[in-house]
Amino acid sequence: MSRATLRDVAKLAGVSVATASKALNGQPQVRAETRERVVRAAEQLSFSPNTLAQGLITQRSGTVGLLTSDLEGRFSIPILMGAEDAFGSDQTSVFLCDARGDTIREKHHLRALLSRRVDGLIVVGARPDSRPSLGELPIPVVYAYAPSDDPGDISLVTDNVGGGRTAVDHLIRCGRRRIAHITGDPGYSAAQDRARGALDRLAEEGLELSGGEVWFGMWSEAWGRGATRMLLDRDPGVDAIFAGSDEIARGVLDVLHEERIDVPSQVAVIGFDNWSVLAANSRPPLTTIDLNLEQLGRIAAQRLSAAMEGHPASGVETFPVRLITRESTAPLR
Amino acid sequence: MSRATLRDVAKLAGVSVATASKALNGQPQVRAETRERVVRAAEQLSFSPNTLAQGLITQRSGTVGLLTSDLEGRFSIPILMGAEDAFGSDQTSVFLCDARGDTIREKHHLRALLSRRVDGLIVVGARPDSRPSLGELPIPVVYAYAPSDDPGDISLVTDNVGGGRTAVDHLIRCGRRRIAHITGDPGYSAAQDRARGALDRLAEEGLELSGGEVWFGMWSEAWGRGATRMLLDRDPGVDAIFAGSDEIARGVLDVLHEERIDVPSQVAVIGFDNWSVLAANSRPPLTTIDLNLEQLGRIAAQRLSAAMEGHPASGVETFPVRLITRESTAPLR
DNA sequence: GGATCGTCCGAAAACCTTTTCGAATGCGTA
DNA sequence: TACGCATTCGAAAAGGTTTTCGGACGATCC
């Protein structure tokens, strides 16, 4: 199976290439009967137009680059999927590049993408902290998840403060009053922001944090277990725990279970990320905060399309997160 | 920042486009001094060649397609990463397409990729069962993880039978004699193959399966928990459990812990997949089988490159898996 | 001094498609 | 019959690069 060119189609249909092109592209200046002949010829040869040649003329490659830093991470994938299906697959294809967190590899990929004449670029960071801007480029760029440090760029991020607030709000609505917060690495803005949202909401209610402080540590189950033990020592009367990630929440659940403390009747637990393999299969299944990353990806694609159409934007847009209710939280009876 | 063309470079250097091209591509028929001038001009204009135009001439786009069916799944990502870094990023870029398990979407993507003149295609299935061949295409195709049903295609799969054998072998070497196997959906060839490998190795040793049968069920923690309870009922003396996935293994560990049965001193547990978020953070960390998927991706890229260079191959190649020893298994004292 | 040769460079074709513009045809009208 | 007009088609240029081939030039040799 080899590739037919438009010339082959034209020859088979007995017309010129120009006419063949117009016939296939729905241009009006071609008789219906002629068009029909061309279309049949194209089908017969299973012709498909060479997008490279088209791109050369139209100055549009119909491709975008997606530059990520953590493919194996769980954040870039949903964004990528959202972006992929916001661009109709017929119109735009996406080049995937993983820089593995390495700046020179990133530069390398960037060169390659520019040379491929991508029409735009989505940059997905590995963590929500801001990252260096790529600077001025001949094509539009949208930063997703991790914002650019240049406010002139377009950045799309999730609302971690709002997420922390939502989590605590949910616990309060469940009638909990002694709420603790166990979270990950304090060097992550995600940890700081979620904690801030939580504290804000507590303050509104006139509540103090159970345990007296935010338990910063690591994004791991082990830390969730360790922190929970310390917390139970310090405040045995705790009635809810907001975990900064689902991994941490798993550790929390594990220790509570071990201590024969019932979830949710004695202590409610809420996670963060809605990483479903962890959250949906725990005992009990975990109430958590979903980051809406697919949506973030879709919007990134839309913003990029708009910019490519000549409607640029700038600044950081923050997108709301979503509460996913499962069985690890419930109203106090 | 706009894009300079080769003509601009040539003009600035005071040579013809032909010479400029040769100078930049290291062709010998150009004086060193001239070449130098051209190179400087190119740098000054930050020229980067238009790959579309190059592809038009060389009949090589320098791109490959990666057609997957489960991006969110954990299998395609490592393969993708392996493939991505086996193709040097300077040479080849990869188009990522997720068909979401939908045949017509797959056809759609395929059309788009062919129209983009990709030089080759890697097809990554969602599960190790064989999948329909894409049929005759003008470019080489490599099937990874899920083999094609056409033996004329190139397929690369992991050795599930060997994995089952390795797992049981490891347990036997730990001195275990009453080994059970809890695994997932019997409709998956992965479940069948792993079980077969396990049974083969047991038979060699003259051992029977503890519990009397393979516990097929679902790929979930919940099933791991349920099956373990039934197993403990039927054979309280079991001293090792081979779980068909890390998720199942987590469920197994959970129930053993609840029953105050120590792992590994009383019962050893081994998982499958080395899904690190589950395996590395469990209590105790899980010995498991790694599928070497990055390697599979790298080899897929190599096979594809070879085929693109005119060295095609065919048939199903099976790749070995790797035992990852952590703390959930240990020799009986 | 003329022939031969090697070195370096440029003109032009090629890749495949789109688009512009002019030509041809047929028709109706004066 | 001559003209204008609408319709349909084709020739050709354009997009950016690579590659072939021939030309110019200086040097070497008899």
XYZ file of C-alpha atoms (C1' of nucleotides) in Angstrom:
726
model
C 0.000 0.000 0.000
C 1.745 3.124 -1.191
C 0.596 6.690 -1.106
C -1.337 8.342 -3.839
C -0.702 11.997 -4.522
C -3.168 14.529 -5.705
C -1.632 14.259 -9.154
C -2.529 10.585 -9.306
C -6.073 11.401 -8.341
C -6.260 14.148 -10.932
C -4.914 11.901 -13.645
C -7.354 9.132 -12.797
C -10.243 11.585 -12.791
C -9.056 13.204 -15.998
C -8.716 16.682 -14.555
C -5.903 18.971 -13.475
C -4.443 18.985 -10.000
C -5.943 22.385 -9.410
C -9.405 21.127 -10.135
C -8.861 18.033 -8.074
C -7.832 20.141 -5.125
C -10.842 22.360 -5.454
C -13.164 19.425 -5.875
C -11.953 17.738 -2.711
C -11.963 20.916 -0.684
C -15.494 21.879 -1.550
C -14.588 24.951 -3.582
C -17.615 26.145 -5.558
C -16.026 26.617 -8.970
C -16.322 23.004 -10.018
C -19.186 21.219 -11.683
C -21.006 18.661 -9.570
C -20.331 15.901 -12.024
C -16.615 16.661 -12.100
C -16.422 16.789 -8.352
C -18.069 13.418 -8.146
C -15.500 11.939 -10.513
C -12.637 13.349 -8.457
C -14.052 12.139 -5.199
C -14.451 8.645 -6.574
C -10.905 8.670 -7.857
C -9.639 9.797 -4.469
C -11.492 7.031 -2.711
C -10.311 4.476 -5.193
C -6.688 5.425 -4.543
C -7.410 5.930 -0.854
C -5.866 9.312 -1.200
C -5.109 11.341 1.858
C -3.633 14.794 1.484
C -0.088 15.360 2.596
C -0.426 17.554 5.636
C 3.194 18.639 5.385
C 2.607 20.189 1.999
C -0.601 21.778 3.201
C 1.189 23.215 6.171
C 3.863 24.642 3.961
C 1.277 26.700 2.144
C -1.130 27.623 4.854
C 1.647 28.363 7.359
C -0.270 26.185 9.791
C 0.994 22.775 10.718
C -2.136 21.742 12.575
C -0.012 20.501 15.450
C 0.665 21.651 18.975
C 3.364 20.685 21.395
C 2.750 19.461 24.896
C 5.787 19.935 27.039
C 5.562 18.187 30.361
C 7.947 17.574 33.191
C 6.419 14.558 34.768
C 4.795 12.145 32.473
C 4.874 9.412 35.041
C 3.315 11.787 37.489
C -0.391 11.645 37.847
C -1.042 15.280 37.040
C 0.050 15.702 33.484
C -1.923 12.766 32.127
C -5.456 14.015 32.775
C -4.484 17.459 31.527
C -3.047 15.893 28.456
C -6.219 13.920 27.861
C -8.395 16.936 28.292
C -6.267 18.899 25.865
C -6.169 16.073 23.405
C -9.878 15.811 23.118
C -10.528 19.536 23.117
C -8.509 19.771 19.936
C -10.590 17.684 17.606
C -8.281 14.924 16.471
C -9.080 15.724 12.874
C -7.848 19.270 13.194
C -4.914 19.168 15.506
C -2.474 16.531 16.634
C -0.322 16.832 19.682
C 3.386 16.250 20.015
C 4.227 14.902 23.413
C 7.557 15.809 24.988
C 8.728 14.918 28.446
C 11.596 17.010 29.734
C 12.016 14.864 32.860
C 12.462 18.015 34.868
C 15.658 18.824 33.042
C 16.039 22.367 31.738
C 18.412 21.612 28.912
C 16.266 18.750 27.755
C 13.390 21.176 27.780
C 15.310 23.608 25.590
C 16.120 20.762 23.295
C 12.495 19.761 22.932
C 11.507 23.342 22.435
C 13.890 23.707 19.529
C 12.547 20.558 17.943
C 8.960 21.702 18.338
C 9.630 25.105 16.850
C 11.420 23.486 13.985
C 8.354 21.304 13.467
C 6.364 24.513 13.241
C 3.858 23.650 15.915
C 1.087 26.208 16.024
C 1.138 26.457 19.798
C 2.472 25.021 22.995
C 1.054 23.792 26.283
C 3.472 23.571 29.174
C 2.467 21.322 32.048
C 4.500 21.553 35.224
C 5.051 18.769 37.699
C 3.935 20.713 40.750
C 1.789 23.777 41.216
C 4.649 26.088 42.064
C 5.427 28.696 39.442
C 8.052 27.896 36.864
C 10.308 29.991 34.653
C 8.665 31.392 31.555
C 9.903 30.150 28.224
C 10.099 33.786 27.181
C 9.091 35.301 23.874
C 8.283 32.730 21.239
C 6.897 32.965 17.714
C 3.878 30.925 18.806
C 1.388 31.195 21.641
C 2.011 29.292 24.865
C -0.322 28.259 27.670
C 1.012 27.141 31.035
C -1.146 24.616 32.852
C -1.000 23.375 36.436
C 2.284 25.182 37.129
C 1.942 28.877 36.307
C 4.627 30.847 34.515
C 6.546 33.356 36.584
C 5.884 35.948 33.894
C 2.453 37.536 34.380
C 2.382 38.365 30.687
C 1.973 34.655 29.923
C -1.274 32.731 30.084
C -1.388 30.388 33.070
C -4.124 28.043 34.219
C -4.019 26.654 37.721
C -6.216 24.800 40.149
C -7.598 26.519 43.183
C -5.725 24.930 46.051
C -6.820 27.543 48.538
C -10.403 26.913 47.538
C -9.788 23.200 47.777
C -8.593 23.477 51.358
C -11.580 25.648 52.163
C -13.994 23.214 50.492
C -12.559 20.256 52.371
C -12.885 21.905 55.753
C -16.277 23.326 54.894
C -17.489 19.837 54.150
C -16.190 18.566 57.479
C -17.861 21.431 59.304
C -21.134 20.691 57.562
C -20.751 17.145 58.827
C -20.815 18.621 62.313
C -17.133 18.187 63.048
C -15.466 20.673 65.356
C -12.056 19.231 66.101
C -10.467 19.144 62.700
C -6.824 18.327 62.056
C -4.788 18.833 58.897
C -2.005 16.457 57.901
C -0.263 17.370 54.686
C 2.907 17.050 52.636
C 6.125 18.890 51.942
C 5.831 22.501 53.147
C 8.060 23.504 50.240
C 5.149 22.926 47.884
C 2.842 25.833 47.320
C 0.093 23.236 47.045
C 0.645 22.299 50.689
C 0.737 25.925 51.808
C -2.324 26.941 49.803
C -4.475 24.031 50.881
C -3.529 24.691 54.491
C -4.330 28.354 54.138
C -7.760 27.618 52.692
C -8.417 25.214 55.541
C -7.321 27.680 58.202
C -9.377 30.472 56.681
C -12.518 28.422 56.790
C -11.817 27.305 60.369
C -11.252 30.894 61.419
C -14.588 31.927 59.962
C -16.190 29.346 62.168
C -14.162 30.417 65.152
C -12.476 27.031 65.327
C -8.890 26.116 66.110
C -6.986 23.394 64.365
C -6.992 20.121 66.256
C -3.470 19.222 67.248
C -2.653 22.907 67.363
C -0.791 23.112 64.056
C -0.720 21.949 60.481
C 1.205 18.708 60.247
C 3.542 19.271 57.329
C 5.719 16.360 56.300
C 5.896 14.307 53.133
C 3.493 13.241 50.431
C 3.500 9.629 51.538
C 1.393 7.027 53.260
C 4.118 6.531 55.815
C 3.948 10.163 56.851
C 0.179 9.899 57.019
C 0.540 7.010 59.431
C 3.208 8.660 61.562
C 1.444 11.986 61.781
C -1.827 10.332 62.693
C -0.213 8.550 65.616
C 1.265 11.766 66.890
C -2.020 13.524 66.392
C -3.955 10.897 68.339
C -1.489 11.313 71.158
C -1.894 15.028 71.253
C -5.639 15.230 70.689
C -7.454 11.934 71.233
C -10.727 13.782 70.762
C -10.102 14.716 67.149
C -13.231 14.095 65.077
C -12.027 14.838 61.533
C -8.783 14.745 59.578
C -8.162 16.640 56.368
C -5.298 14.962 54.544
C -3.330 16.951 51.980
C -3.279 14.077 49.516
C -4.965 10.751 49.001
C -1.737 8.968 49.764
C -1.537 10.650 53.126
C -5.203 9.882 53.672
C -4.525 6.207 53.096
C -1.943 6.294 55.840
C -4.403 8.063 58.103
C -7.106 5.477 57.471
C -4.656 2.704 58.084
C -3.745 3.885 61.567
C -7.321 4.720 62.512
C -8.330 1.239 61.500
C -5.505 -0.227 63.500
C -6.590 1.763 66.528
C -10.133 0.516 66.050
C -11.343 4.046 65.577
C -14.299 3.951 63.247
C -14.374 6.027 60.060
C -16.533 8.023 59.615
C -18.594 7.669 62.765
C -15.790 8.605 65.141
C -13.370 10.383 62.852
C -14.163 11.654 59.354
C -11.337 11.621 56.803
C -11.061 13.611 53.601
C -8.278 13.338 51.052
C -7.088 15.424 48.138
C -6.472 14.665 44.424
C -9.090 11.987 43.808
C -6.439 9.573 42.675
C -8.971 6.898 42.156
C -6.872 3.815 42.629
C -6.163 5.018 46.115
C -9.340 6.856 46.926
C -12.007 4.562 45.555
C -10.560 1.328 46.889
C -9.749 2.265 50.424
C -11.706 1.110 53.401
C -13.970 3.022 53.557
C -13.806 4.687 50.132
C -12.369 8.136 50.492
C -14.154 11.450 50.255
C -11.701 13.695 48.477
C -11.147 16.790 46.345
C -10.927 16.379 42.595
C -8.696 18.855 40.800
C -10.693 18.824 37.575
C -7.535 18.390 35.604
C -9.219 17.169 32.432
C -11.171 20.368 32.433
C -7.963 22.308 32.953
C -6.560 20.540 29.909
C -9.618 21.335 27.842
C -9.517 24.982 28.775
C -5.811 25.091 28.059
C -6.570 23.857 24.572
C -9.284 26.452 24.164
C -7.085 29.298 25.340
C -4.378 28.128 23.022
C -6.760 27.941 20.087
C -7.998 31.426 20.853
C -4.458 32.736 20.968
C -3.683 31.006 17.688
C -6.726 32.697 16.174
C -5.260 35.988 17.256
C -7.100 36.449 20.545
C -4.300 36.354 23.067
C -4.745 36.700 26.788
C -2.535 36.884 29.817
C -2.485 36.385 33.534
C -3.227 33.512 35.840
C -6.665 31.928 35.709
C -7.684 29.811 38.681
C -10.122 26.947 38.284
C -12.369 25.494 40.936
C -11.954 22.036 42.359
C -14.737 19.613 43.133
C -15.761 17.732 46.244
C -16.146 13.992 45.686
C -18.203 12.482 48.455
C -17.613 8.867 49.389
C -17.966 7.033 52.637
C -15.097 8.312 54.738
C -17.105 11.352 55.754
C -20.635 11.569 57.109
C -22.641 13.754 59.430
C -22.269 13.038 63.101
C -25.399 11.264 64.150
C 10.135 36.932 17.169
C 9.382 35.729 13.662
C 10.935 32.970 11.695
C 13.860 33.324 9.399
C 13.992 31.212 6.278
C 17.012 29.759 4.612
C 16.731 32.470 2.001
C 17.183 35.135 4.640
C 20.240 33.369 5.946
C 21.666 33.062 2.450
C 21.081 36.704 1.697
C 22.712 37.813 4.935
C 25.697 35.583 4.289
C 25.904 36.711 0.679
C 25.515 33.255 -0.813
C 22.817 31.279 -2.581
C 20.240 29.163 -0.800
C 21.883 26.071 -2.169
C 25.198 26.963 -0.622
C 23.578 27.942 2.619
C 21.859 24.589 2.797
C 25.061 22.733 2.120
C 26.985 24.816 4.612
C 24.537 24.122 7.410
C 24.239 20.446 6.633
C 27.948 19.793 6.609
C 28.186 19.018 2.924
C 31.831 18.999 1.853
C 31.607 21.172 -1.245
C 31.807 24.464 0.577
C 34.822 26.443 1.670
C 35.440 26.646 5.403
C 35.345 30.411 5.374
C 32.023 30.452 3.546
C 30.541 27.891 5.851
C 31.571 29.980 8.809
C 29.827 33.017 7.356
C 26.633 31.060 6.793
C 26.649 29.559 10.249
C 27.054 32.957 11.805
C 24.224 34.347 9.738
C 22.010 31.455 10.797
C 22.766 32.033 14.450
C 22.216 35.726 14.119
C 18.742 35.140 12.685
C 18.199 32.208 15.051
C 17.294 30.200 12.021
C 15.789 26.795 12.442
C 14.975 24.764 9.375
C 11.358 24.137 8.523
C 10.929 20.443 9.144
C 7.793 20.337 7.047
C 9.697 21.413 3.987
C 12.490 18.988 4.752
C 10.016 16.190 5.152
C 8.432 17.019 1.864
C 11.708 16.409 0.087
C 13.218 13.585 2.039
C 9.915 11.725 2.284
C 10.619 11.412 5.972
C 8.665 13.422 8.475
C 10.801 12.464 11.444
C 7.666 11.705 13.419
C 6.014 8.577 14.694
C 2.556 7.986 16.003
C 1.780 6.396 19.313
C -1.707 5.012 19.360
C -2.870 3.965 22.771
C -6.121 2.813 24.242
C -5.653 3.692 27.834
C -3.678 6.747 28.536
C -4.990 6.980 32.038
C -4.049 3.398 32.546
C -0.728 2.702 34.094
C 0.639 0.550 31.315
C 0.877 2.835 28.354
C 2.762 5.600 30.152
C 6.002 3.771 30.907
C 5.993 2.283 27.430
C 5.483 5.710 26.013
C 8.349 7.095 28.046
C 10.656 4.310 27.007
C 9.771 4.868 23.378
C 10.116 8.593 23.679
C 13.628 8.445 24.920
C 14.751 5.695 22.599
C 13.966 7.981 19.690
C 16.402 10.777 20.292
C 14.241 13.848 20.671
C 16.331 15.619 18.068
C 15.557 13.026 15.442
C 12.033 11.942 16.030
C 9.009 13.426 17.718
C 6.015 11.430 18.759
C 2.380 12.129 18.113
C 0.270 10.891 20.950
C -3.235 9.633 20.234
C -5.609 8.077 22.695
C -8.415 6.103 21.137
C -10.172 5.572 24.486
C -10.814 1.994 23.474
C -13.071 3.110 20.655
C -12.501 1.493 17.276
C -13.836 4.300 15.171
C -11.860 6.854 17.096
C -8.854 4.681 16.435
C -9.564 4.716 12.704
C -9.921 8.422 12.866
C -6.577 8.885 14.554
C -4.998 6.510 12.124
C -6.179 8.568 9.163
C -4.833 11.728 10.750
C -1.470 10.128 11.437
C -1.108 8.788 7.943
C -2.041 12.142 6.565
C 0.665 13.656 8.739
C 3.064 11.223 7.092
C 4.359 9.671 10.264
C 7.260 7.363 9.537
C 5.984 4.625 11.802
C 3.450 3.655 14.389
C 3.488 2.103 17.839
C 0.228 0.618 19.040
C -0.122 0.141 22.779
C -3.039 -1.927 23.997
C -4.764 -1.543 27.321
C -4.487 -5.176 28.339
C -2.219 -7.982 27.265
C -4.862 -9.816 25.275
C -4.333 -9.794 21.537
C -6.012 -7.099 19.528
C -7.090 -6.766 15.906
C -4.318 -5.890 13.490
C -4.520 -2.546 11.761
C -3.848 -4.417 8.551
C -1.568 -3.418 5.716
C -0.283 0.127 6.028
C 2.247 2.157 4.066
C 4.388 2.476 7.183
C 5.788 -0.001 9.679
C 3.846 -0.752 12.854
C 4.927 -2.245 16.158
C 2.387 -3.553 18.659
C 3.428 -3.277 22.270
C 1.920 -4.820 25.393
C -1.128 -6.117 23.494
C -0.006 -8.266 20.556
C -1.631 -8.071 17.157
C -3.757 -11.016 16.132
C -1.873 -11.134 12.834
C 1.381 -13.092 13.231
C 2.796 -11.158 10.304
C 2.919 -8.051 12.472
C 5.626 -7.230 14.996
C 4.389 -7.604 18.556
C 6.221 -7.083 21.828
C 4.746 -8.475 25.003
C 5.725 -9.113 28.576
C 6.243 -12.619 29.821
C 3.299 -13.183 32.119
C 3.848 -16.904 32.322
C 7.439 -16.282 33.302
C 6.249 -13.709 35.793
C 3.989 -16.188 37.522
C 6.786 -18.691 37.566
C 9.259 -16.173 38.956
C 6.885 -15.136 41.714
C 6.270 -18.677 42.880
C 9.897 -19.571 42.492
C 10.812 -16.739 44.795
C 8.296 -17.926 47.397
C 9.620 -21.457 47.183
C 13.157 -20.207 47.665
C 11.871 -18.477 50.779
C 10.981 -21.918 52.045
C 7.245 -21.580 51.563
C 5.267 -24.725 50.800
C 1.632 -23.686 51.124
C 1.295 -21.091 48.446
C -1.983 -19.548 47.344
C -2.747 -17.483 44.271
C -5.338 -14.701 44.301
C -5.750 -12.923 41.015
C -8.019 -10.830 38.815
C -10.538 -11.226 36.042
C -10.184 -14.684 34.455
C -11.136 -13.099 31.138
C -7.705 -11.469 30.993
C -4.959 -13.505 29.417
C -2.677 -11.849 31.950
C -4.552 -13.581 34.762
C -4.504 -16.918 32.975
C -0.844 -16.721 32.014
C 0.389 -15.674 35.426
C -1.621 -18.486 36.996
C -0.244 -20.977 34.539
C 3.337 -19.952 35.275
C 2.648 -20.270 38.958
C 1.067 -23.691 38.635
C 3.880 -24.947 36.432
C 6.480 -24.002 38.969
C 4.477 -25.539 41.813
C 4.096 -28.759 39.860
C 7.829 -28.979 39.336
C 8.209 -28.859 43.049
C 5.484 -31.392 43.587
C 3.368 -28.839 45.422
C -0.364 -28.214 45.348
C -1.925 -24.802 45.433
C -2.994 -23.757 48.889
C -6.744 -23.270 48.954
C -7.031 -25.884 46.249
C -7.610 -23.514 43.335
C -6.643 -20.226 41.786
C -8.815 -17.455 43.214
C -9.909 -15.557 40.145
C -11.994 -12.453 40.730
C -11.389 -8.813 40.017
C -8.382 -6.524 39.810
C -9.256 -4.688 42.991
C -8.257 -4.311 46.590
C -11.724 -5.311 47.669
C -11.404 -8.643 45.931
C -7.993 -9.102 47.474
C -9.549 -8.633 50.895
C -12.494 -10.904 50.238
C -10.475 -13.678 48.706
C -7.979 -13.585 51.532
C -10.713 -14.071 54.104
C -12.075 -17.054 52.216
C -8.593 -18.426 51.804
C -7.822 -18.146 55.523
C -10.998 -20.041 56.217
C -10.130 -22.820 53.875
C -6.431 -23.098 54.653
C -5.384 -21.359 57.868
C -1.919 -22.799 57.423
C -1.138 -20.923 54.205
C 2.358 -19.494 54.356
C 2.547 -17.433 51.146
C 0.185 -15.583 48.847
C 0.939 -14.665 45.271
C -1.345 -11.796 44.265
C -2.038 -11.211 40.582
C -1.642 -7.453 40.935
C -0.372 -4.948 43.440
C -3.896 -3.739 44.066
C -4.969 -7.214 45.031
C -1.854 -7.551 47.140
C -2.807 -4.433 49.057
C -6.116 -6.008 49.901
C -4.353 -9.167 50.979
C -1.990 -7.260 53.244
C -4.859 -5.362 54.710
C -6.723 -8.470 55.856
C -3.600 -10.207 57.099
C -2.799 -7.154 59.153
C -6.305 -7.085 60.509
C -6.049 -10.738 61.470
C -2.754 -10.004 63.216
C -0.972 -12.373 60.900
C 2.556 -11.122 60.457
C 3.993 -10.453 57.010
C 6.417 -11.866 56.081
C 7.238 -14.052 59.063
C 3.948 -15.975 59.029
C 2.725 -15.333 55.493
C 4.805 -13.959 52.631
C 3.033 -11.814 50.061
C 4.141 -11.007 46.531
C 2.378 -8.673 44.138
C 2.545 -7.989 40.425
C 3.135 -4.836 38.334
C 5.406 -2.862 40.650
C 2.977 0.008 40.664
C 5.141 1.929 43.008
C 2.575 4.120 44.696
C 0.917 0.956 45.893
C 3.850 -1.352 46.239
C 6.465 0.863 47.825
C 4.210 2.465 50.419
C 2.383 -0.518 51.780
C 3.041 -1.991 55.158
C 5.376 -3.782 54.715
C 6.619 -2.623 51.317
C 5.641 -5.131 48.701
C 7.839 -7.581 46.890
C 6.470 -7.644 43.384
C 7.110 -8.323 39.709
C 8.119 -5.425 37.496
C 6.991 -5.665 33.897
C 9.923 -3.689 32.498
C 7.586 -1.591 30.466
C 10.065 1.212 29.809
C 12.327 -1.356 28.277
C 9.431 -2.647 26.217
C 8.910 0.901 24.972
C 12.563 1.307 24.131
C 12.657 -1.929 22.213
C 9.468 -1.005 20.420
C 11.172 2.154 19.258
C 14.210 0.191 18.145
C 12.165 -2.346 16.225
C 10.254 0.451 14.610
C 13.440 2.253 13.636
C 14.811 -0.936 12.182
C 11.662 -1.459 10.153
C 11.813 2.111 8.944
C 15.386 1.506 7.834
C 14.138 -1.386 5.793
C 14.792 -4.214 8.236
C 11.304 -5.462 8.996
C 10.531 -8.312 11.327
C 7.470 -10.200 12.396
C 6.079 -12.372 15.134
C 5.598 -11.994 18.848
C 8.621 -11.251 20.994
C 8.275 -11.900 24.695
C 10.286 -9.922 27.218
C 11.291 -11.015 30.683
C 9.934 -9.466 33.828
C 11.943 -8.645 36.915
C 11.576 -9.571 40.558
C 11.598 -6.568 42.873
C 12.352 -7.670 46.393
C 10.997 -5.630 49.250
C 9.974 -6.602 52.740
C 6.772 -8.552 52.260
C 8.716 -11.703 51.512
C 11.579 -13.255 53.435
C 12.983 -16.712 54.121
C 11.295 -18.665 56.876
C 13.660 -18.542 59.800
C 50.084 28.810 -23.982
C 46.749 25.412 -24.056
C 44.761 21.390 -21.984
C 43.379 19.149 -17.750
C 41.860 18.979 -13.264
C 39.981 20.126 -8.706
C 37.509 23.279 -5.903
C 33.712 26.033 -4.889
C 29.399 27.933 -5.844
C 24.656 28.813 -8.056
C 20.533 27.723 -11.072
C 16.919 24.863 -11.186
C 14.156 20.922 -10.328
C 11.810 18.365 -7.034
C 8.600 17.277 -2.992
C 2.787 18.114 -2.752
C -0.632 21.098 -2.204
C -3.414 25.569 -2.502
C -4.753 29.650 -4.741
C -4.864 33.193 -8.105
C -5.785 34.506 -12.445
C -6.590 34.010 -17.063
C -8.580 31.154 -20.802
C -12.138 28.594 -22.877
C -16.745 27.439 -23.519
C -21.508 28.098 -23.983
C -25.314 31.056 -23.605
C -28.249 34.936 -24.181
C -28.699 39.530 -26.061
C -28.328 43.490 -29.099
C -22.817 38.499 -36.206
C -20.661 40.642 -32.482
C -20.632 41.219 -27.787
C -20.930 40.531 -22.836
C -21.448 37.424 -19.132
C -21.397 33.238 -16.203
C -19.495 28.979 -15.567
C -15.858 25.707 -15.389
C -11.353 24.474 -15.754
C -6.065 24.656 -16.096
C -1.393 26.929 -15.916
C 1.541 28.672 -12.806
C 3.316 30.505 -8.647
C 4.034 29.907 -3.964
C 5.630 27.755 0.392
C 11.055 26.174 2.318
C 14.231 22.986 1.699
C 17.590 19.470 -0.603
C 20.104 17.783 -4.413
C 21.853 17.414 -8.988
C 24.369 19.264 -12.416
C 26.860 22.493 -14.792
C 29.738 26.657 -14.753
C 33.531 29.579 -13.198
C 37.897 29.945 -11.629
C 42.573 29.120 -10.442
C 46.266 25.918 -10.464
C 49.081 22.309 -12.517
C 51.237 19.906 -16.188
C 53.160 19.192 -20.671
